[in-house]
Short mmCIF file of C-alpha atoms in Angstrom, two decimals:
data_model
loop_
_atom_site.label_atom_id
_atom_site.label_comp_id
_atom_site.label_asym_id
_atom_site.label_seq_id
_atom_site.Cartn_x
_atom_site.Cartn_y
_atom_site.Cartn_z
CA UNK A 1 -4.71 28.33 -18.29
CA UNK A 2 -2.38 25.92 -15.93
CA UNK A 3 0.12 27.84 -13.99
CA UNK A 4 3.75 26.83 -15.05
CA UNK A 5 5.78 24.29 -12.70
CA UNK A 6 7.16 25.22 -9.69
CA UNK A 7 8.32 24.00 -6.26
CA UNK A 8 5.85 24.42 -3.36
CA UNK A 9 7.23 25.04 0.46
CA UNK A 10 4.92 24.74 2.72
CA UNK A 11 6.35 25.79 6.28
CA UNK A 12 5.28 25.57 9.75
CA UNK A 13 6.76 28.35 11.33
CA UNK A 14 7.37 31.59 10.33
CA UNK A 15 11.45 31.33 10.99
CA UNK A 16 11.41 28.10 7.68
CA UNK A 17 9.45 30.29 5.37
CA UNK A 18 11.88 33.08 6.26
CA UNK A 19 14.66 30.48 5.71
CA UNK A 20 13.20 29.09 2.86
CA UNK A 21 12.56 32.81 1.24
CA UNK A 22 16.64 33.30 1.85
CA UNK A 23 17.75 30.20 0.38
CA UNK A 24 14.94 30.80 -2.76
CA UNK A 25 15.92 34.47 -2.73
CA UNK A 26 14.07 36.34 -5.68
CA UNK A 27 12.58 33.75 -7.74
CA UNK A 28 10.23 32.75 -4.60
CA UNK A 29 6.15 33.63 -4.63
CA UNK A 30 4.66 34.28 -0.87
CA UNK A 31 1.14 32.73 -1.08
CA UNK A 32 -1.03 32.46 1.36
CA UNK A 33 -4.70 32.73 0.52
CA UNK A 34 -3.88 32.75 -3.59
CA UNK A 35 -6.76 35.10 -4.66
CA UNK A 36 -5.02 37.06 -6.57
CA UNK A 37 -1.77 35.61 -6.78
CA UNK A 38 -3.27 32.25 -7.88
CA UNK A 39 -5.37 34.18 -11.05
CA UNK A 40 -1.13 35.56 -11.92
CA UNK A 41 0.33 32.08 -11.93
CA UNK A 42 -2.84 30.55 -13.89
CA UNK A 43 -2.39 32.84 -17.16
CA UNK A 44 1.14 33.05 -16.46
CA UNK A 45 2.13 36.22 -15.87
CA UNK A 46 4.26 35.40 -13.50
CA UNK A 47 6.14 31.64 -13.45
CA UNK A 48 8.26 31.68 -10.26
CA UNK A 49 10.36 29.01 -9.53
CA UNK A 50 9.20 28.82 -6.13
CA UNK A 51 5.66 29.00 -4.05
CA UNK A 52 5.91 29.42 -0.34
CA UNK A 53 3.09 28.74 1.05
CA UNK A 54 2.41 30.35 4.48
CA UNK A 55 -1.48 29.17 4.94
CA UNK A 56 -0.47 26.43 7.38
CA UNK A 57 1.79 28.68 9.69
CA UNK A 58 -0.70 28.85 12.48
CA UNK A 59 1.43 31.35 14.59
CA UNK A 60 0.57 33.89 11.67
CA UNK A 61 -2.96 33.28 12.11
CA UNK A 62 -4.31 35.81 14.91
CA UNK A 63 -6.69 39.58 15.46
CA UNK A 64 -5.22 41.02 18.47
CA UNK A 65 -6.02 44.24 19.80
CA UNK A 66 -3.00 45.89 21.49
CA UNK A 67 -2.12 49.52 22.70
CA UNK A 68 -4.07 51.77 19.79
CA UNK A 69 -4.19 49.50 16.97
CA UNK A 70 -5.25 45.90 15.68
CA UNK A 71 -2.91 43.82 14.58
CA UNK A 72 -3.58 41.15 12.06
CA UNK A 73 -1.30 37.94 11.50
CA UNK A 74 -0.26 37.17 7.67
CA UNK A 75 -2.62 34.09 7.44
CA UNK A 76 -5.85 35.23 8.68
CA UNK A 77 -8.25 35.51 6.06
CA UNK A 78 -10.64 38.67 4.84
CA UNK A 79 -13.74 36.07 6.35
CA UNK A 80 -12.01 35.49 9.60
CA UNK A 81 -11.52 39.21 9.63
CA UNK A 82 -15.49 40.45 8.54
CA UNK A 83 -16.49 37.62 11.23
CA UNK A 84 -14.15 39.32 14.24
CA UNK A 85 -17.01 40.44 16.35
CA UNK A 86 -15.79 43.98 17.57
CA UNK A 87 -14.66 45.21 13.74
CA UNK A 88 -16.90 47.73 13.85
CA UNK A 89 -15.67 49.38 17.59
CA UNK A 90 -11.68 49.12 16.70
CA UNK A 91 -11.65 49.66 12.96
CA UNK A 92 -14.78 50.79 11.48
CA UNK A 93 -13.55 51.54 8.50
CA UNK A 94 -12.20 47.81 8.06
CA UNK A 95 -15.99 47.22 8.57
CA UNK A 96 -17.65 49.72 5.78
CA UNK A 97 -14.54 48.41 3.24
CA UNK A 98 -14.42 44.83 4.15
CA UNK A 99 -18.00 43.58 2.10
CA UNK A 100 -16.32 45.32 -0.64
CA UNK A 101 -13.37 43.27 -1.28
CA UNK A 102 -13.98 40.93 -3.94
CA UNK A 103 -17.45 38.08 -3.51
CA UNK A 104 -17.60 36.43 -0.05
CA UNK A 105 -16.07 33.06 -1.73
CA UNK A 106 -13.12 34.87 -2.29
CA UNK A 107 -13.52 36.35 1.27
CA UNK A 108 -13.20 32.88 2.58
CA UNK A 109 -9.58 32.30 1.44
CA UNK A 110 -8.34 35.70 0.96
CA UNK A 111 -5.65 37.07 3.86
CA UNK A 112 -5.46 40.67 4.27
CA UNK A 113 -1.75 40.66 4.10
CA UNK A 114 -2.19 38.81 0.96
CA UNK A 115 -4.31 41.93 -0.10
CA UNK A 116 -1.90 44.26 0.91
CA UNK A 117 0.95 42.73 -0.26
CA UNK A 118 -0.05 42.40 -3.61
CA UNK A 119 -0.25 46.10 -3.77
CA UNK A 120 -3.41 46.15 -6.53
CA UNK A 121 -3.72 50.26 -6.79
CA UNK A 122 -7.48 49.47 -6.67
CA UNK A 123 -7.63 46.94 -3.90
CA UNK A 124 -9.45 48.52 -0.78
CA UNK A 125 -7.47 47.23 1.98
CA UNK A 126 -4.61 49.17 0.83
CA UNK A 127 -6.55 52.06 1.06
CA UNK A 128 -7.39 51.63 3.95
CA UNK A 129 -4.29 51.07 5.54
CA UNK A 130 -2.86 54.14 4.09
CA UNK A 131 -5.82 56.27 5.32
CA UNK A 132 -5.65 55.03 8.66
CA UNK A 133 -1.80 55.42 9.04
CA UNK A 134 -1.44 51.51 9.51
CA UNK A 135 2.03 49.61 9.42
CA UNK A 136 3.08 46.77 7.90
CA UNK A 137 5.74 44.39 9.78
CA UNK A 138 8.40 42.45 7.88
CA UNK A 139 10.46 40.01 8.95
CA UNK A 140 14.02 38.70 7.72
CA UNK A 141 16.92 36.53 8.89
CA UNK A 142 17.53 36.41 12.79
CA UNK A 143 14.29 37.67 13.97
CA UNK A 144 14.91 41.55 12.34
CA UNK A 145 12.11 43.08 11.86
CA UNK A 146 10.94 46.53 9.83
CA UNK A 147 7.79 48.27 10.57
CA UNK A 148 6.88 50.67 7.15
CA UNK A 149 4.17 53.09 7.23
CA UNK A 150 1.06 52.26 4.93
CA UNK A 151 1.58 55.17 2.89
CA UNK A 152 5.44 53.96 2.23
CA UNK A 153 4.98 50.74 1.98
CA UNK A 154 3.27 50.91 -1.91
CA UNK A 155 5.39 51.96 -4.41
CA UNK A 156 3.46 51.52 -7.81
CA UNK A 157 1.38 48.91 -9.37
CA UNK A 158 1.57 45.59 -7.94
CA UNK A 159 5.13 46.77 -6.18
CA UNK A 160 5.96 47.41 -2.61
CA UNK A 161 9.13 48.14 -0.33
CA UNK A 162 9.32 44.24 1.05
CA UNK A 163 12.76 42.83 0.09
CA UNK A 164 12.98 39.08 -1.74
CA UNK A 165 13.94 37.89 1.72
CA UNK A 166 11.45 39.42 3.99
CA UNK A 167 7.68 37.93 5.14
CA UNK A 168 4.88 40.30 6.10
CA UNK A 169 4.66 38.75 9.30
CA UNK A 170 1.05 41.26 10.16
CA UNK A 171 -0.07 44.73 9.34
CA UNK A 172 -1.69 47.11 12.00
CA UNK A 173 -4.45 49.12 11.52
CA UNK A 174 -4.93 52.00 14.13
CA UNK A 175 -7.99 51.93 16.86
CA UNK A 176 -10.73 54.28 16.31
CA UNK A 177 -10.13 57.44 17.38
CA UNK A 178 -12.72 59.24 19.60
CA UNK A 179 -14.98 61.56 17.72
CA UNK A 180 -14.10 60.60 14.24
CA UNK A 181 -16.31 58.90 11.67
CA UNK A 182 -14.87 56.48 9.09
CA UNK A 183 -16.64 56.42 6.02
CA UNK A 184 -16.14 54.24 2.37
CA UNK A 185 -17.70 54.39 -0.77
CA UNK A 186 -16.84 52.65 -4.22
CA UNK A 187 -17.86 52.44 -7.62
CA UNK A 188 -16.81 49.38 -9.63
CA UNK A 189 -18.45 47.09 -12.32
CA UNK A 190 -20.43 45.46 -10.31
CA UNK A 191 -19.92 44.82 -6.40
CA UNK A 192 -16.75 42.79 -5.62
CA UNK A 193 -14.88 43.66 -8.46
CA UNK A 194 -11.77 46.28 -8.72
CA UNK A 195 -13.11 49.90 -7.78
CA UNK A 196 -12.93 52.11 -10.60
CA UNK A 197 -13.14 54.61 -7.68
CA UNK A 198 -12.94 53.96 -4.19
CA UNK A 199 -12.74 56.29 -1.48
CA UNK A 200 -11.60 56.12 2.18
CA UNK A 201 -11.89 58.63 4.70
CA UNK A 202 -11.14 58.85 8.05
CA UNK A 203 -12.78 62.48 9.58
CA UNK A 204 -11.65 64.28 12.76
CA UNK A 205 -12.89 67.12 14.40
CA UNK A 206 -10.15 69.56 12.49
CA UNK A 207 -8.79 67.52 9.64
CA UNK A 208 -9.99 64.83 7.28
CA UNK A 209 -7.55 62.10 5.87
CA UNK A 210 -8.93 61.43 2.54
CA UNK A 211 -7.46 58.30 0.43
CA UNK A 212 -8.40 57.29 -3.02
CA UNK A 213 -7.92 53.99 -4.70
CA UNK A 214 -8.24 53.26 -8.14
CA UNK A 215 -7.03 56.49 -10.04
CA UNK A 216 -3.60 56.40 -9.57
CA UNK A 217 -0.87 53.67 -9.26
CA UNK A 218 -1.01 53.93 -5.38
CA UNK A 219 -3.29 54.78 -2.79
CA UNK A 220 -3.05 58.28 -2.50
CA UNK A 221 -3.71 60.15 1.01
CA UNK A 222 -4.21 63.67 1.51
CA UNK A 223 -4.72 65.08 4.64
CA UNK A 224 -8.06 67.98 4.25
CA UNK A 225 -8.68 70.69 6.52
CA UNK A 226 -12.24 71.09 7.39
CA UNK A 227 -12.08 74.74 6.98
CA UNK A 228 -11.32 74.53 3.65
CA UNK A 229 -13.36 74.83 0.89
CA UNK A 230 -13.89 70.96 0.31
CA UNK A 231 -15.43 71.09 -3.28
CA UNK A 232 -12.14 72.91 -4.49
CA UNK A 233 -10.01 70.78 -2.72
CA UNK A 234 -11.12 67.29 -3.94
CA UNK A 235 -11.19 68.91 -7.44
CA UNK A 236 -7.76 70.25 -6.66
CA UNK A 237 -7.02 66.40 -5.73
CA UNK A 238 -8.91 64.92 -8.48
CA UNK A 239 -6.60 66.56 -10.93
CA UNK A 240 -3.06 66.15 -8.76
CA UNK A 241 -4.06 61.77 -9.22
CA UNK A 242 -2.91 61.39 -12.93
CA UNK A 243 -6.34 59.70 -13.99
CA UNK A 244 -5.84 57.22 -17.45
CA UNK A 245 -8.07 56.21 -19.90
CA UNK A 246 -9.10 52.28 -19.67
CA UNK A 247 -11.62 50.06 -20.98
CA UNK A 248 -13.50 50.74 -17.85
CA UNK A 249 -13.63 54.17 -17.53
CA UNK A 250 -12.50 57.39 -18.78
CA UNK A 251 -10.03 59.99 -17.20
CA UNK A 252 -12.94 62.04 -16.45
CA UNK A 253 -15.09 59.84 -14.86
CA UNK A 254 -12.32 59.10 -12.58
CA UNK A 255 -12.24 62.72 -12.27
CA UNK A 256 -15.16 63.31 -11.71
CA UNK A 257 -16.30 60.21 -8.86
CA UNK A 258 -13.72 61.89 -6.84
CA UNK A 259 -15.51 64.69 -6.92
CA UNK A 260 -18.40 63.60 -6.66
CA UNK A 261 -18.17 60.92 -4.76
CA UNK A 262 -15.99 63.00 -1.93
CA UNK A 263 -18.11 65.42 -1.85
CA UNK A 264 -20.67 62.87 -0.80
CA UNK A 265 -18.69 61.11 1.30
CA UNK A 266 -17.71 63.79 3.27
CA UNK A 267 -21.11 65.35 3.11
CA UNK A 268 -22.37 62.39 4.99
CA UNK A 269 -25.58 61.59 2.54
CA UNK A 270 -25.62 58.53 4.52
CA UNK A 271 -26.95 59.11 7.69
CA UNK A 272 -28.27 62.41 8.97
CA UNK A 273 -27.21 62.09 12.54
CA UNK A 274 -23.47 61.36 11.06
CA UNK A 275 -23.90 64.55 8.74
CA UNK A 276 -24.57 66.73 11.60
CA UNK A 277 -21.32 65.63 13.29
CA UNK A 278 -19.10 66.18 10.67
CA UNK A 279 -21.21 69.67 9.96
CA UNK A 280 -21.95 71.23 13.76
CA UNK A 281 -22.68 74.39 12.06
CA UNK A 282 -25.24 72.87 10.07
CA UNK B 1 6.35 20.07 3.30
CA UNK B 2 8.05 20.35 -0.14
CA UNK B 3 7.09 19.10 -3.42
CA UNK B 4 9.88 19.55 -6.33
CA UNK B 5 8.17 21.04 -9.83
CA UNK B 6 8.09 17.49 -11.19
CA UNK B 7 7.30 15.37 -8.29
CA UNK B 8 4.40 14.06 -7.70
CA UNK B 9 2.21 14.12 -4.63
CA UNK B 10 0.40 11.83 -3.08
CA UNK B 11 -3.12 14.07 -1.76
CA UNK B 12 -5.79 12.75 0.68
CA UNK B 13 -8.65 14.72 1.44
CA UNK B 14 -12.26 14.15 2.46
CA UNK B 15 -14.65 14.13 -0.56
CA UNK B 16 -18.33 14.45 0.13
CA UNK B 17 -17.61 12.80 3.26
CA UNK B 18 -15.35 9.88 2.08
CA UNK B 19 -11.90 9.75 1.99
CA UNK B 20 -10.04 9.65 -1.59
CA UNK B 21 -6.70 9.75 -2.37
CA UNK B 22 -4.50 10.24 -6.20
CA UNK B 23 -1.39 12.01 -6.75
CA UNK B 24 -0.78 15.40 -7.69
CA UNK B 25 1.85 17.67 -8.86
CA UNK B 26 2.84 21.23 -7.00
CA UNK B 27 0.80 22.59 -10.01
CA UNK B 28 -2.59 20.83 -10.57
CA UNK B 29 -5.58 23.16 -9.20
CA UNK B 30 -8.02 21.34 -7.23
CA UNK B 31 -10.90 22.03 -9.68
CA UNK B 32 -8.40 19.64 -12.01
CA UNK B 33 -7.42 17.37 -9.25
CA UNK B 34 -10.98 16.74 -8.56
CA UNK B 35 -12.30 16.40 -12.79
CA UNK B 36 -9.35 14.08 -13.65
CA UNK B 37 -8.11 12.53 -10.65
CA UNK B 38 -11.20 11.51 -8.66
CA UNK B 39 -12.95 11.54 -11.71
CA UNK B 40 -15.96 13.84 -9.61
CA UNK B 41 -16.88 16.10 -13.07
CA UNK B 42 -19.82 17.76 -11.67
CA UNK B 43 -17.51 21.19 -10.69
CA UNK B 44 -17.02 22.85 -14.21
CA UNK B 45 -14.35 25.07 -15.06
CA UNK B 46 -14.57 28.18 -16.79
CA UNK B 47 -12.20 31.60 -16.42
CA UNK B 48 -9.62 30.00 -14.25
CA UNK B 49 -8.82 33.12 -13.09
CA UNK B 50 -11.76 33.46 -10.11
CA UNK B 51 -13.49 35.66 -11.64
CA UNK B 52 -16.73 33.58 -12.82
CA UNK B 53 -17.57 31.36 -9.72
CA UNK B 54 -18.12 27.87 -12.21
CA UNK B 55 -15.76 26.03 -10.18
CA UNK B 56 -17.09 26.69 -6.99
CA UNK B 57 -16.73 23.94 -4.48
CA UNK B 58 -17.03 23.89 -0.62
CA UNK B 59 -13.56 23.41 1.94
CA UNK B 60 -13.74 22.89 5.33
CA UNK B 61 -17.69 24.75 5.32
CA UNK B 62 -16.21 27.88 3.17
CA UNK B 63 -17.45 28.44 -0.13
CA UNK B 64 -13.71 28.22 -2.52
CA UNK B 65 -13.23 29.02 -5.92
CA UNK B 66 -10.66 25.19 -6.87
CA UNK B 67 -9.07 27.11 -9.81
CA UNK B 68 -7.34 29.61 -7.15
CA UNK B 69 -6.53 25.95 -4.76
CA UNK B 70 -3.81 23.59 -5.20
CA UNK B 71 -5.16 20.22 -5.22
CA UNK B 72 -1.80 19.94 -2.79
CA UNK B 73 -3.24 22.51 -0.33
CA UNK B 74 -6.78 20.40 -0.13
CA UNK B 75 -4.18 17.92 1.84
CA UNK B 76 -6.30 16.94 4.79
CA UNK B 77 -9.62 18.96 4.16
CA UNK B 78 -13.24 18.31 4.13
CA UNK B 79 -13.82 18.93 0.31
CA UNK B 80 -17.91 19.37 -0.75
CA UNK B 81 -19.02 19.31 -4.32
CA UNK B 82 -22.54 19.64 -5.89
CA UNK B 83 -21.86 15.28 -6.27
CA UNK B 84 -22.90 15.72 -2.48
CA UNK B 85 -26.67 17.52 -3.07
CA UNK B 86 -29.37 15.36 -3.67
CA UNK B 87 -29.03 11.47 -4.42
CA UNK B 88 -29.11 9.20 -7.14
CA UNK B 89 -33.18 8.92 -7.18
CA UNK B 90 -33.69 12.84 -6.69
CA UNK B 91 -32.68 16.36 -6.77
CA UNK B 92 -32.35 17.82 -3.10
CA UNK B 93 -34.74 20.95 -1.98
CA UNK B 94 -32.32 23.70 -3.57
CA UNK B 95 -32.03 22.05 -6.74
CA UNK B 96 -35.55 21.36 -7.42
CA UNK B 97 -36.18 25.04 -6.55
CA UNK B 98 -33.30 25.76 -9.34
CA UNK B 99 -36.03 23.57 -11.74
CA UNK B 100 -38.97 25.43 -10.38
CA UNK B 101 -37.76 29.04 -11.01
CA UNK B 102 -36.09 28.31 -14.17
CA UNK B 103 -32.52 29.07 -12.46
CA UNK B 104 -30.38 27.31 -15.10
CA UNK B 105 -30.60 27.09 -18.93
CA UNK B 106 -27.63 25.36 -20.37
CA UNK B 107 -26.23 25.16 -16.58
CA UNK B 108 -22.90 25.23 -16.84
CA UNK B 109 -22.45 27.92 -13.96
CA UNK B 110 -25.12 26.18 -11.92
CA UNK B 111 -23.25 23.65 -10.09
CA UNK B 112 -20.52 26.46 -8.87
CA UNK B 113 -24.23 28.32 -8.16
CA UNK B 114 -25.66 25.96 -6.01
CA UNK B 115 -22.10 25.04 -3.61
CA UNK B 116 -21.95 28.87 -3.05
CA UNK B 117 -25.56 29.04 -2.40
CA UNK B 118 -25.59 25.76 0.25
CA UNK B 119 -22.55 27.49 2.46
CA UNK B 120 -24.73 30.86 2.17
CA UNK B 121 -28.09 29.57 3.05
CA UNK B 122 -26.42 27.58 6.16
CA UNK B 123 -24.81 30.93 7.06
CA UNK B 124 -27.51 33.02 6.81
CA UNK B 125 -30.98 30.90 6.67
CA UNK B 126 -33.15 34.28 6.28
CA UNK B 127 -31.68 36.40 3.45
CA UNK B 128 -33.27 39.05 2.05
CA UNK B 129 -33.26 39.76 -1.71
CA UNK B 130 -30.50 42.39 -1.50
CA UNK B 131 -28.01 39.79 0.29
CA UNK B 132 -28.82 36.67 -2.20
CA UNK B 133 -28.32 39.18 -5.37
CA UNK B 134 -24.67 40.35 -3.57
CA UNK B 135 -23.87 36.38 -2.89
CA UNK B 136 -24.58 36.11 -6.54
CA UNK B 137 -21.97 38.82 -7.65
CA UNK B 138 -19.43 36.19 -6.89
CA UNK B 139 -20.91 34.02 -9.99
CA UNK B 140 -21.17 34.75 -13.89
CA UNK B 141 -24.39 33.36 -15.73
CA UNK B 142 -25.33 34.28 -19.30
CA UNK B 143 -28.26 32.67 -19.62
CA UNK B 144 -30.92 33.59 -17.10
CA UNK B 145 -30.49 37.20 -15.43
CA UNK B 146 -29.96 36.21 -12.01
CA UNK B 147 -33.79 36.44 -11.24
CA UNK B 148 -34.92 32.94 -11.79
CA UNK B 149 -31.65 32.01 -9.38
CA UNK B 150 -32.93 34.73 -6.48
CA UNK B 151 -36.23 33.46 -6.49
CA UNK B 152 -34.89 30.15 -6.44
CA UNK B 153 -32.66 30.78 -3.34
CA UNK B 154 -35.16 32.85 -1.69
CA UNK B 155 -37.76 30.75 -2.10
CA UNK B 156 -35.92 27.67 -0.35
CA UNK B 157 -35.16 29.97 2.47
CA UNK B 158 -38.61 29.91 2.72
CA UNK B 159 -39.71 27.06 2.65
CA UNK B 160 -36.83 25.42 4.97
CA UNK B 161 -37.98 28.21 7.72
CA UNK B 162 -41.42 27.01 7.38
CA UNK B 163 -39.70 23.38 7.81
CA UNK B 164 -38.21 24.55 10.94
CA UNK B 165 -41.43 26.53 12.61
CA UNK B 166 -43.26 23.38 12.01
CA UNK B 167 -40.99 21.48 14.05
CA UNK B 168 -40.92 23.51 16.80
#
């Protein structure tokens, strides 16, 4: 279908689309690389009166590494992000998710603030920013800004905490961390769709934080001790997630990937030398 | 820049390396834009919702699905569609290849095919069969199983690496 009329903004500068989003107030659409938002406004699901379009605002546009985390600007796309060149030293796990999120010529106009701010409970970048501990930064009138922990910032399906008259100016994903591995694994219909399951985990020497997309209508994090007994746990967590019944999958499948699938994950069945690190004992 | 819901929009952009110009409302996707207002109907549409890769076309070198583009946000670019492989008298080497390996049957995904598979082969001009099959995940075809298409691709890779040790 043809998306329904609307009046398209497209600022320069981060302080109009801020202005703009004021003046528009609630009936305004951020869009910046349209991947998903685009699909929305095409079988109208959602007819907004308004599409800002922050593409063009080239101060939004940056990777920058600062003290412990990377910080990526609202416009840069999922491509620009794969192609940054030391991914896999600062954020591996950005690296392992990345070829995951939808086909590589969605890649090429898809932002990861886009991604994130669309809040899809099975979209992988949220994930992975609530694994990781990232941030997301807002900004409003006057140069206020709010920083909101990953984990807060999702609030159900497709719904977030940013206000009508905030931007996500960048979110920040946290630097490696010495001695911990960063692992990902999916399953979805076939690669670069939604995840039925997907699974983040970021390991440390004592604890594990262990996200799962998909199952519920957030990412869900829950921090694992690595003296625990793992296979309980996850089933423990399996249940806790609320799993539904869709034309995909069943309830118990769901169930059961994060079982399996964690159990895997954590395992390590991907490399031996990574399986003995997370296992010394072994 | 603004555009009000009924206005309409003068766009220029670069099409297969000439410059064309129409109008356009806030609205009109660029897979539309390109069908109806520089009358180019070689990109086909299909889901509209980028899901099935038919409209594929090429922006500024990146492989972009023009039902998820305004033809208002193509302001300015380099636009690419499968009008720019081959010429009038002949199919160009990836096309041909589609022939050879029986990549298309009623082809109505193929031209989307063949813009993603240009940006990928100039991206990465040695795939292996694994990479060309998870290029392909980004397109729907019903009629020929994906294998003809692999061979196809791979096959080109091929042969334009043999092209290129032969010049050296």
């Amino acid at each position: 279908m043809k998306p329904a009329a609307f009046d398209y903004y497209r600022p320069r500068t981060r302080r109009e689309a801020i202005e703009v989003l004021i003046e528009v107030g609630e009936d305004a659409r951020i869009v910046a690389g349209g991947q998903s938002l685009m699909a929305v406004l095409n079988m109208r699901l959602s007819q907004p009166r308004a599409l800002v379009d922050i593409a063009a605002i080239d101060e939004l546009r940056y990777i920058e590494r600062r003290d412990g985390y990377l910080a990526i600007g609202a416009a840069t796309t999922q491509a620009e992000l794969l192609e940054y060149d030391f991914l896999a030293d600062d954020v591996p796990l950005l690296a392992e998710s990345l070829p995951w999120v939808g086909h590589f010529q969605t890649r090429n106009r898809g932002t990861v603030c886009g991604s994130i701010a669309h809040a899809d409970p099975s979209a992988e970048l949220p994930l992975c920013l609530a694994t990781l501990g990232g941030e997301v930064v807002l900004e409003t009138r006057r140069g206020r800004t709010r920083r909101i922990a990953g984990g807060d910032f999702f609030q159900g399906i497709l719904t977030t905490e940013r206000r009508p008259d905030e931007l996500i100016t960048e979110v920040r994903f946290p630097l490696k961390q010495e001695h911990h591995i960063y692992r990902f694994q999916e399953v979805a219909m076939r690669h670069g769709d939604f995840a039925i399951v997907a699974l983040a985990a970021d390991i440390g020497e004592r604890e594990i934080q262990f996200g799962v997309g998909g199952v519920a209508d957030r990412p869900i994090v829950r921090c694992l001790s690595r003296d625990d007994d793992l296979a309980e746990a996850l089933n423990v967590l399996a249940w806790s997630l609320d799993a539904q019944n869709d034309a995909h999958a069943s309830a118990a499948y769901r169930r059961h990937l994060v079982r399996e699938m964690g159990r895997r994950l954590l395992a390590g069945e991907t490399t031996e030398e990574e399986a003995a690190d997370v296992y010394p004992s072994r | 820049m603004y555009i009000r819901h009924d206005d309409r929009h003068q766009v220029t952009l670069t099409l297969n390396g000439s410059e064309r110009s129409a109008h356009a409302e806030s609205r009109t996707q660029l897979c539309d834009f390109l069908r109806h207002q520089l009358g180019v109907t070689g990109t086909h549409v299909g889901c509209e919702h980028g899901v099935c890769g038919a409209c594929t076309v090429i922006v500024d070198g990146r492989a972009t699905r023009s039902c998820l583009m305004l033809a208002v946000q193509a302001e300015g670019r380099r636009v690419e569609t499968v009008e720019s492989l081959g010429e009038m008298e002949g199919l160009d080497d990836l096309q041909r290849a589609f022939r050879d390996h029986h990549a298309l049957q009623c082809g109505f995904c193929t031209a989307g095919i063949l813009m993603s598979c240009h940006e990928f082969l100039r991206r990465i001009p040695d795939p292996s069969e694994g990479e060309v099959r998870d290029m392909l995940s980004g397109h729907l075809c019903r009629c020929t199983g994906y294998t003809g298409i692999v061979q196809a691709v791979l096959a080109v890779a091929r042969r334009r690496q043999n092209h290129r040790e032969e010049e050296q």
